[in-house]
Every structure is written in C-alpha cells, then in structure tokens.
C-alpha cells in the first residue's frame, strides 16, 4: 500500500483499475474504492489482511460497473460483509433493466460480476456513503458513474484521466454519452481538490493539470 494523502492509500497490486483505501477519522473503519478485476479479489483481500484492514472494511465504493472496477466487489463483499455502493443507473445496466447506449457497452453489459450476497446500495449523487466521503454524479463514461471526494482528494474513476498535459477523456467507444462526459470533466476540474486519484494512471496534483 502506498500512502497518497492522510488516511488515503493506493493498493499496490497492478491489475485492473486503481484501488484505494480511505480510513475514517478514528481508523476503526475503512472504505475500499474500486476493488478491480474479478481475479484481483484474492490479492486485494490479501493486501488488506497484511495491512490489518480486512476486518475494518465496512464499505466498498464503486465508481462504475465496468469489470476492471467492480469485478472483485462480490468476493470482497463476501470476505468482509461490507456494503457495496454503486450508481443507480449502472446497477440498472448491470441488471439489464436499462439498455446501454452504445454497441460496445451493450456487449460489455452481458457480463455480470456475480451475486452480491449482501446486496447493493444505490447512489444517485450527493450522498455520504462513508464518513467524510461524498459521492458526485459524473455520468458520461457510464450513465451511473460516480466520483468520490474526501478532503482534498478526488477519486475520479474513469470520468476523466490525467496526463502530463492535462485531462484526457477515455476513448469514444467506451463513452456512453460524450456531452455528459465533458460536463463531468469540467465538474471535477472545478472542484478545487488538490489530489487527483484516477481509475487508471498515477495519482497527480490537480493544480498541475
Ligand atoms: Zn470504465
């Protein structure tokens, strides 16, 4: 685990999307953000256990329902009993009650991470699913995409990526709604947060983007 910010860590295993841990003020509780690919579950659980955090994970916050972010969530939930939080619209796409907006996303939508033994907790934006963590509706990459803020940190998922030259949108074939995606990029840029923790790539200082 790598320290990113007080009470914020990035897990060190490299497959799937970046996974982060946030500790609540008294360190008695931990939230896991984006557990990663289905086959990452064992290494995520092992890393949490080695760091004395496995028993502390009460919440799994998922930015969106792509396999590289949500895939490990069912197994980590089974190992911890944590609540899994996901944007409502993404949960609907995952369950087949909402049609994905692009052909590629309809193909991705045929995959489901498996049963959530303790169910899903749905987000619409604006909730505080974990002490000090606020969720922010950032649709575009997916219809129910959520970013999370904690202090001076924003966890952006795949709403937007960072480069040495500024923000970068993900490829169009992965984008449900390009207009919404640009609006979400502006929302994140305008937060005034200092640390940018993306779903892919390294943590960056936001003012440098
Ligand atoms: Zn994604």
PDB file of C-alpha atoms and ligand atoms in Angstrom:
ATOM      1  CA  UNK A   1       0.000   0.000   0.000  1.00  0.00           C
ATOM      2  CA  UNK A   2       1.227   3.439  -0.888  1.00  0.00           C
ATOM      3  CA  UNK A   3       0.254   6.497   1.137  1.00  0.00           C
ATOM      4  CA  UNK A   4      -1.427   9.110  -1.058  1.00  0.00           C
ATOM      5  CA  UNK A   5      -2.778  11.572   1.475  1.00  0.00           C
ATOM      6  CA  UNK A   6      -3.531  11.398   5.208  1.00  0.00           C
ATOM      7  CA  UNK A   7      -5.896   8.413   5.657  1.00  0.00           C
ATOM      8  CA  UNK A   8      -5.765   7.576   1.916  1.00  0.00           C
ATOM      9  CA  UNK A   9      -3.763   4.715   0.403  1.00  0.00           C
ATOM     10  CA  UNK A  10      -3.433   3.129  -3.008  1.00  0.00           C
ATOM     11  CA  UNK A  11      -3.245  -0.658  -3.133  1.00  0.00           C
ATOM     12  CA  UNK A  12      -0.075  -1.885  -4.784  1.00  0.00           C
ATOM     13  CA  UNK A  13      -1.311  -4.712  -6.995  1.00  0.00           C
ATOM     14  CA  UNK A  14      -1.333  -3.635 -10.598  1.00  0.00           C
ATOM     15  CA  UNK A  15      -4.075  -5.461 -12.483  1.00  0.00           C
ATOM     16  CA  UNK A  16      -7.442  -3.872 -13.182  1.00  0.00           C
ATOM     17  CA  UNK A  17      -8.190  -0.316 -12.159  1.00  0.00           C
ATOM     18  CA  UNK A  18      -6.502   1.535  -9.310  1.00  0.00           C
ATOM     19  CA  UNK A  19      -7.885   0.534  -5.915  1.00  0.00           C
ATOM     20  CA  UNK A  20      -7.760   2.936  -2.996  1.00  0.00           C
ATOM     21  CA  UNK A  21      -8.441   2.707   0.730  1.00  0.00           C
ATOM     22  CA  UNK A  22      -9.843   5.537   2.854  1.00  0.00           C
ATOM     23  CA  UNK A  23      -9.743   5.317   6.650  1.00  0.00           C
ATOM     24  CA  UNK A  24     -12.394   7.001   8.755  1.00  0.00           C
ATOM     25  CA  UNK A  25     -11.119   9.554  11.257  1.00  0.00           C
ATOM     26  CA  UNK A  26     -10.578   7.167  14.154  1.00  0.00           C
ATOM     27  CA  UNK A  27      -9.164   4.439  11.801  1.00  0.00           C
ATOM     28  CA  UNK A  28     -11.735   1.940  13.049  1.00  0.00           C
ATOM     29  CA  UNK A  29     -13.384   1.748   9.620  1.00  0.00           C
ATOM     30  CA  UNK A  30     -12.072   1.554   6.096  1.00  0.00           C
ATOM     31  CA  UNK A  31     -13.636   2.043   2.690  1.00  0.00           C
ATOM     32  CA  UNK A  32     -12.275   0.302  -0.400  1.00  0.00           C
ATOM     33  CA  UNK A  33     -12.698   2.207  -3.669  1.00  0.00           C
ATOM     34  CA  UNK A  34     -12.833   0.141  -6.902  1.00  0.00           C
ATOM     35  CA  UNK A  35     -11.666  -3.354  -5.926  1.00  0.00           C
ATOM     36  CA  UNK A  36     -10.723  -4.297  -9.507  1.00  0.00           C
ATOM     37  CA  UNK A  37     -10.953  -7.308 -11.789  1.00  0.00           C
ATOM     38  CA  UNK A  38     -12.735 -10.483 -10.613  1.00  0.00           C
ATOM     39  CA  UNK A  39      -9.401 -12.306 -10.465  1.00  0.00           C
ATOM     40  CA  UNK A  40      -7.888  -9.479  -8.352  1.00  0.00           C
ATOM     41  CA  UNK A  41     -10.110 -10.350  -5.391  1.00  0.00           C
ATOM     42  CA  UNK A  42      -7.612 -12.710  -3.753  1.00  0.00           C
ATOM     43  CA  UNK A  43      -4.710 -10.259  -3.956  1.00  0.00           C
ATOM     44  CA  UNK A  44      -6.874  -7.342  -2.749  1.00  0.00           C
ATOM     45  CA  UNK A  45      -8.117  -9.382   0.214  1.00  0.00           C
ATOM     46  CA  UNK A  46      -4.529 -10.481   0.962  1.00  0.00           C
ATOM     47  CA  UNK A  47      -3.176  -6.930   0.850  1.00  0.00           C
ATOM     48  CA  UNK A  48      -5.955  -5.681   3.116  1.00  0.00           C
ATOM     49  CA  UNK A  49      -5.279  -8.520   5.537  1.00  0.00           C
ATOM     50  CA  UNK A  50      -1.495  -7.905   5.613  1.00  0.00           C
ATOM     51  CA  UNK A  51      -2.169  -4.278   6.477  1.00  0.00           C
ATOM     52  CA  UNK A  52      -4.607  -5.136   9.261  1.00  0.00           C
ATOM     53  CA  UNK A  53      -7.519  -3.634   7.330  1.00  0.00           C
ATOM     54  CA  UNK A  54      -9.628  -6.575   6.206  1.00  0.00           C
ATOM     55  CA  UNK A  55     -11.773  -6.576   9.350  1.00  0.00           C
ATOM     56  CA  UNK A  56     -12.189  -2.804   9.112  1.00  0.00           C
ATOM     57  CA  UNK A  57     -13.685  -2.615   5.614  1.00  0.00           C
ATOM     58  CA  UNK A  58     -17.311  -1.614   6.081  1.00  0.00           C
ATOM     59  CA  UNK A  59     -17.893  -0.090   2.641  1.00  0.00           C
ATOM     60  CA  UNK A  60     -16.867  -0.793  -0.946  1.00  0.00           C
ATOM     61  CA  UNK A  61     -17.348   2.278  -3.125  1.00  0.00           C
ATOM     62  CA  UNK A  62     -17.508   1.534  -6.842  1.00  0.00           C
ATOM     63  CA  UNK A  63     -17.149   4.378  -9.335  1.00  0.00           C
ATOM     64  CA  UNK A  64     -18.884   2.430 -12.116  1.00  0.00           C
ATOM     65  CA  UNK A  65     -19.891  -1.033 -13.235  1.00  0.00           C
ATOM     66  CA  UNK A  66     -17.025  -1.834 -15.634  1.00  0.00           C
ATOM     67  CA  UNK A  67     -15.394  -5.210 -14.971  1.00  0.00           C
ATOM     68  CA  UNK A  68     -11.992  -3.728 -14.074  1.00  0.00           C
ATOM     69  CA  UNK A  69     -13.559  -1.655 -11.263  1.00  0.00           C
ATOM     70  CA  UNK A  70     -16.500  -3.674  -9.897  1.00  0.00           C
ATOM     71  CA  UNK A  71     -15.375  -7.192 -10.819  1.00  0.00           C
ATOM     72  CA  UNK A  72     -13.804  -8.114  -7.470  1.00  0.00           C
ATOM     73  CA  UNK A  73     -16.569  -6.475  -5.419  1.00  0.00           C
ATOM     74  CA  UNK A  74     -18.736  -9.593  -4.827  1.00  0.00           C
ATOM     75  CA  UNK A  75     -15.820 -11.631  -3.424  1.00  0.00           C
ATOM     76  CA  UNK A  76     -14.508  -8.757  -1.301  1.00  0.00           C
ATOM     77  CA  UNK A  77     -18.040  -8.213  -0.003  1.00  0.00           C
ATOM     78  CA  UNK A  78     -18.289 -11.917   0.860  1.00  0.00           C
ATOM     79  CA  UNK A  79     -14.953 -11.712   2.726  1.00  0.00           C
ATOM     80  CA  UNK A  80     -15.767  -8.545   4.673  1.00  0.00           C
ATOM     81  CA  UNK A  81     -19.550  -8.203   4.854  1.00  0.00           C
ATOM     82  CA  UNK A  82     -19.133  -4.653   3.572  1.00  0.00           C
ATOM     83  CA  UNK A  83     -21.858  -2.653   1.861  1.00  0.00           C
ATOM     84  CA  UNK A  84     -21.232  -2.219  -1.883  1.00  0.00           C
ATOM     85  CA  UNK A  85     -22.179   1.219  -3.215  1.00  0.00           C
ATOM     86  CA  UNK A  86     -22.808   1.770  -6.934  1.00  0.00           C
ATOM     87  CA  UNK A  87     -24.540   4.392  -9.068  1.00  0.00           C
ATOM     88  CA  UNK A  88     -28.176   3.510  -9.652  1.00  0.00           C
ATOM     89  CA  UNK A  89     -28.062   3.782 -13.454  1.00  0.00           C
ATOM     90  CA  UNK A  90     -25.020   1.489 -13.650  1.00  0.00           C
ATOM     91  CA  UNK A  91     -26.757  -1.052 -11.441  1.00  0.00           C
ATOM     92  CA  UNK A  92     -29.727  -0.938 -13.822  1.00  0.00           C
ATOM     93  CA  UNK A  93     -27.480  -1.555 -16.848  1.00  0.00           C
ATOM     94  CA  UNK A  94     -25.763  -4.390 -14.988  1.00  0.00           C
ATOM     95  CA  UNK A  95     -29.124  -5.969 -14.148  1.00  0.00           C
ATOM     96  CA  UNK A  96     -30.477  -5.489 -17.675  1.00  0.00           C
ATOM     97  CA  UNK A  97     -33.281  -3.097 -16.717  1.00  0.00           C
ATOM     98  CA  UNK A  98     -31.590  -0.196 -18.558  1.00  0.00           C
ATOM     99  CA  UNK A  99     -30.225  -0.511 -22.079  1.00  0.00           C
ATOM    100  CA  UNK A 100     -26.591   0.515 -22.556  1.00  0.00           C
ATOM    101  CA  UNK A 101     -26.244   3.345 -25.054  1.00  0.00           C
ATOM    102  CA  UNK A 102     -23.516   2.021 -27.366  1.00  0.00           C
ATOM    103  CA  UNK A 103     -22.993  -1.301 -29.113  1.00  0.00           C
ATOM    104  CA  UNK A 104     -19.709  -1.875 -27.321  1.00  0.00           C
ATOM    105  CA  UNK A 105     -21.302  -1.155 -23.968  1.00  0.00           C
ATOM    106  CA  UNK A 106     -24.222  -3.480 -24.762  1.00  0.00           C
ATOM    107  CA  UNK A 107     -21.618  -6.200 -25.373  1.00  0.00           C
ATOM    108  CA  UNK A 108     -19.863  -5.380 -22.063  1.00  0.00           C
ATOM    109  CA  UNK A 109     -23.260  -5.377 -20.382  1.00  0.00           C
ATOM    110  CA  UNK A 110     -23.659  -9.095 -20.971  1.00  0.00           C
ATOM    111  CA  UNK A 111     -21.080  -9.638 -18.258  1.00  0.00           C
ATOM    112  CA  UNK A 112     -22.207  -9.523 -14.628  1.00  0.00           C
ATOM    113  CA  UNK A 113     -19.800  -9.669 -11.667  1.00  0.00           C
ATOM    114  CA  UNK A 114     -21.921 -12.257  -9.867  1.00  0.00           C
ATOM    115  CA  UNK A 115     -24.211 -12.150  -6.869  1.00  0.00           C
ATOM    116  CA  UNK A 116     -23.758  -9.555  -4.161  1.00  0.00           C
ATOM    117  CA  UNK A 117     -24.544 -11.663  -1.113  1.00  0.00           C
ATOM    118  CA  UNK A 118     -25.382  -8.593   0.953  1.00  0.00           C
ATOM    119  CA  UNK A 119     -26.973  -6.679  -1.895  1.00  0.00           C
ATOM    120  CA  UNK A 120     -26.108  -3.345  -3.463  1.00  0.00           C
ATOM    121  CA  UNK A 121     -26.577   0.128  -2.016  1.00  0.00           C
ATOM    122  CA  UNK A 122     -27.505   2.557  -4.779  1.00  0.00           C
ATOM    123  CA  UNK A 123     -26.152   6.076  -5.267  1.00  0.00           C
ATOM    124  CA  UNK A 124     -27.721   8.990  -7.123  1.00  0.00           C
ATOM    125  CA  UNK A 125     -25.057  11.561  -6.233  1.00  0.00           C
ATOM    126  CA  UNK A 126     -24.670  13.800  -3.197  1.00  0.00           C
ATOM    127  CA  UNK A 127     -24.713  11.013  -0.620  1.00  0.00           C
ATOM    128  CA  UNK A 128     -22.027  10.438   2.031  1.00  0.00           C
ATOM    129  CA  UNK A 129     -21.623   6.646   1.802  1.00  0.00           C
ATOM    130  CA  UNK A 130     -18.650   6.623   4.202  1.00  0.00           C
ATOM    131  CA  UNK A 131     -17.654   9.169   6.875  1.00  0.00           C
ATOM    132  CA  UNK A 132     -16.019  12.123   5.113  1.00  0.00           C
ATOM    133  CA  UNK A 133     -16.553  10.698   1.610  1.00  0.00           C
ATOM    134  CA  UNK A 134     -19.087  12.378  -0.662  1.00  0.00           C
ATOM    135  CA  UNK A 135     -20.205  10.983  -3.981  1.00  0.00           C
ATOM    136  CA  UNK A 136     -20.581  13.113  -7.053  1.00  0.00           C
ATOM    137  CA  UNK A 137     -22.670  12.102 -10.064  1.00  0.00           C
ATOM    138  CA  UNK A 138     -20.242  12.185 -13.000  1.00  0.00           C
ATOM    139  CA  UNK A 139     -22.079  10.461 -15.866  1.00  0.00           C
ATOM    140  CA  UNK A 140     -20.691  10.100 -19.363  1.00  0.00           C
ATOM    141  CA  UNK A 141     -18.253   7.196 -19.367  1.00  0.00           C
ATOM    142  CA  UNK A 142     -21.189   5.251 -17.949  1.00  0.00           C
ATOM    143  CA  UNK A 143     -24.659   6.620 -17.106  1.00  0.00           C
ATOM    144  CA  UNK A 144     -24.323   5.989 -13.375  1.00  0.00           C
ATOM    145  CA  UNK A 145     -20.661   6.887 -12.932  1.00  0.00           C
ATOM    146  CA  UNK A 146     -19.770   8.353  -9.517  1.00  0.00           C
ATOM    147  CA  UNK A 147     -16.654  10.215  -8.416  1.00  0.00           C
ATOM    148  CA  UNK A 148     -15.863  10.410  -4.698  1.00  0.00           C
ATOM    149  CA  UNK A 149     -14.298  13.239  -2.745  1.00  0.00           C
ATOM    150  CA  UNK A 150     -12.507  13.054   0.584  1.00  0.00           C
ATOM    151  CA  UNK A 151     -10.827  16.147   1.974  1.00  0.00           C
ATOM    152  CA  UNK A 152      -8.526  17.468  -0.723  1.00  0.00           C
ATOM    153  CA  UNK A 153      -8.742  14.301  -2.811  1.00  0.00           C
ATOM    154  CA  UNK A 154     -10.987  13.350  -5.729  1.00  0.00           C
ATOM    155  CA  UNK A 155     -11.330   9.735  -6.826  1.00  0.00           C
ATOM    156  CA  UNK A 156     -12.300  10.163 -10.457  1.00  0.00           C
ATOM    157  CA  UNK A 157     -12.778   6.579 -11.625  1.00  0.00           C
ATOM    158  CA  UNK A 158     -12.974   6.700 -15.412  1.00  0.00           C
ATOM    159  CA  UNK A 159     -14.834  10.025 -15.590  1.00  0.00           C
ATOM    160  CA  UNK A 160     -11.588  11.536 -16.855  1.00  0.00           C
ATOM    161  CA  UNK A 161      -7.912  10.568 -16.901  1.00  0.00           C
ATOM    162  CA  UNK A 162      -4.856  12.704 -16.204  1.00  0.00           C
ATOM    163  CA  UNK A 163      -1.810  13.187 -18.442  1.00  0.00           C
ATOM    164  CA  UNK A 164       1.307  15.352 -18.207  1.00  0.00           C
ATOM    165  CA  UNK A 165      -0.539  17.896 -20.354  1.00  0.00           C
ATOM    166  CA  UNK A 166      -3.989  17.988 -18.748  1.00  0.00           C
ATOM    167  CA  UNK A 167      -7.115  15.927 -18.606  1.00  0.00           C
ATOM    168  CA  UNK A 168      -7.924  13.291 -21.186  1.00  0.00           C
ATOM    169  CA  UNK A 169     -11.232  11.621 -21.972  1.00  0.00           C
ATOM    170  CA  UNK A 170     -11.383   7.869 -22.398  1.00  0.00           C
ATOM    171  CA  UNK A 171     -11.875   6.583 -25.969  1.00  0.00           C
ATOM    172  CA  UNK A 172     -15.250   7.302 -27.546  1.00  0.00           C
ATOM    173  CA  UNK A 173     -16.227   3.671 -27.968  1.00  0.00           C
ATOM    174  CA  UNK A 174     -16.086   3.383 -24.169  1.00  0.00           C
ATOM    175  CA  UNK A 175     -18.174   6.511 -23.624  1.00  0.00           C
ATOM    176  CA  UNK A 176     -21.907   6.253 -23.081  1.00  0.00           C
ATOM    177  CA  UNK A 177     -22.553   9.982 -23.529  1.00  0.00           C
ATOM    178  CA  UNK A 178     -19.727  12.299 -24.721  1.00  0.00           C
ATOM    179  CA  UNK A 179     -21.574  15.519 -23.790  1.00  0.00           C
ATOM    180  CA  UNK A 180     -22.140  14.319 -20.240  1.00  0.00           C
ATOM    181  CA  UNK A 181     -18.533  13.100 -20.076  1.00  0.00           C
ATOM    182  CA  UNK A 182     -17.189  16.580 -20.866  1.00  0.00           C
ATOM    183  CA  UNK A 183     -19.529  18.159 -18.306  1.00  0.00           C
ATOM    184  CA  UNK A 184     -18.278  15.670 -15.700  1.00  0.00           C
ATOM    185  CA  UNK A 185     -14.670  16.533 -16.603  1.00  0.00           C
ATOM    186  CA  UNK A 186     -15.446  20.232 -16.003  1.00  0.00           C
ATOM    187  CA  UNK A 187     -17.154  19.382 -12.721  1.00  0.00           C
ATOM    188  CA  UNK A 188     -14.076  17.513 -11.471  1.00  0.00           C
ATOM    189  CA  UNK A 189     -11.704  20.228 -12.709  1.00  0.00           C
ATOM    190  CA  UNK A 190     -13.767  22.846 -10.896  1.00  0.00           C
ATOM    191  CA  UNK A 191     -13.870  21.087  -7.522  1.00  0.00           C
ATOM    192  CA  UNK A 192     -10.749  22.774  -6.250  1.00  0.00           C
ATOM    193  CA  UNK A 193      -9.439  19.429  -4.964  1.00  0.00           C
ATOM    194  CA  UNK A 194      -5.675  19.071  -4.843  1.00  0.00           C
ATOM    195  CA  UNK A 195      -5.067  15.365  -5.373  1.00  0.00           C
ATOM    196  CA  UNK A 196      -6.424  13.536  -8.414  1.00  0.00           C
ATOM    197  CA  UNK A 197      -6.762   9.759  -7.949  1.00  0.00           C
ATOM    198  CA  UNK A 198      -7.845   8.291 -11.300  1.00  0.00           C
ATOM    199  CA  UNK A 199      -9.050   4.812 -12.131  1.00  0.00           C
ATOM    200  CA  UNK A 200      -6.006   4.338 -14.355  1.00  0.00           C
ATOM    201  CA  UNK A 201      -2.586   6.004 -14.283  1.00  0.00           C
ATOM    202  CA  UNK A 202      -0.809   7.664 -11.418  1.00  0.00           C
ATOM    203  CA  UNK A 203      -2.018   9.986  -8.704  1.00  0.00           C
ATOM    204  CA  UNK A 204      -1.415  13.590  -9.737  1.00  0.00           C
ATOM    205  CA  UNK A 205      -1.555  17.002  -8.198  1.00  0.00           C
ATOM    206  CA  UNK A 206      -4.684  18.503  -9.726  1.00  0.00           C
ATOM    207  CA  UNK A 207      -3.483  22.076  -9.950  1.00  0.00           C
ATOM    208  CA  UNK A 208      -0.772  20.855 -12.318  1.00  0.00           C
ATOM    209  CA  UNK A 209      -3.346  19.552 -14.817  1.00  0.00           C
TER     210      UNK A 209
HETATM  211 ZN1  LIG B   1     -14.549   2.189 -17.139  1.00  0.00          ZN
END
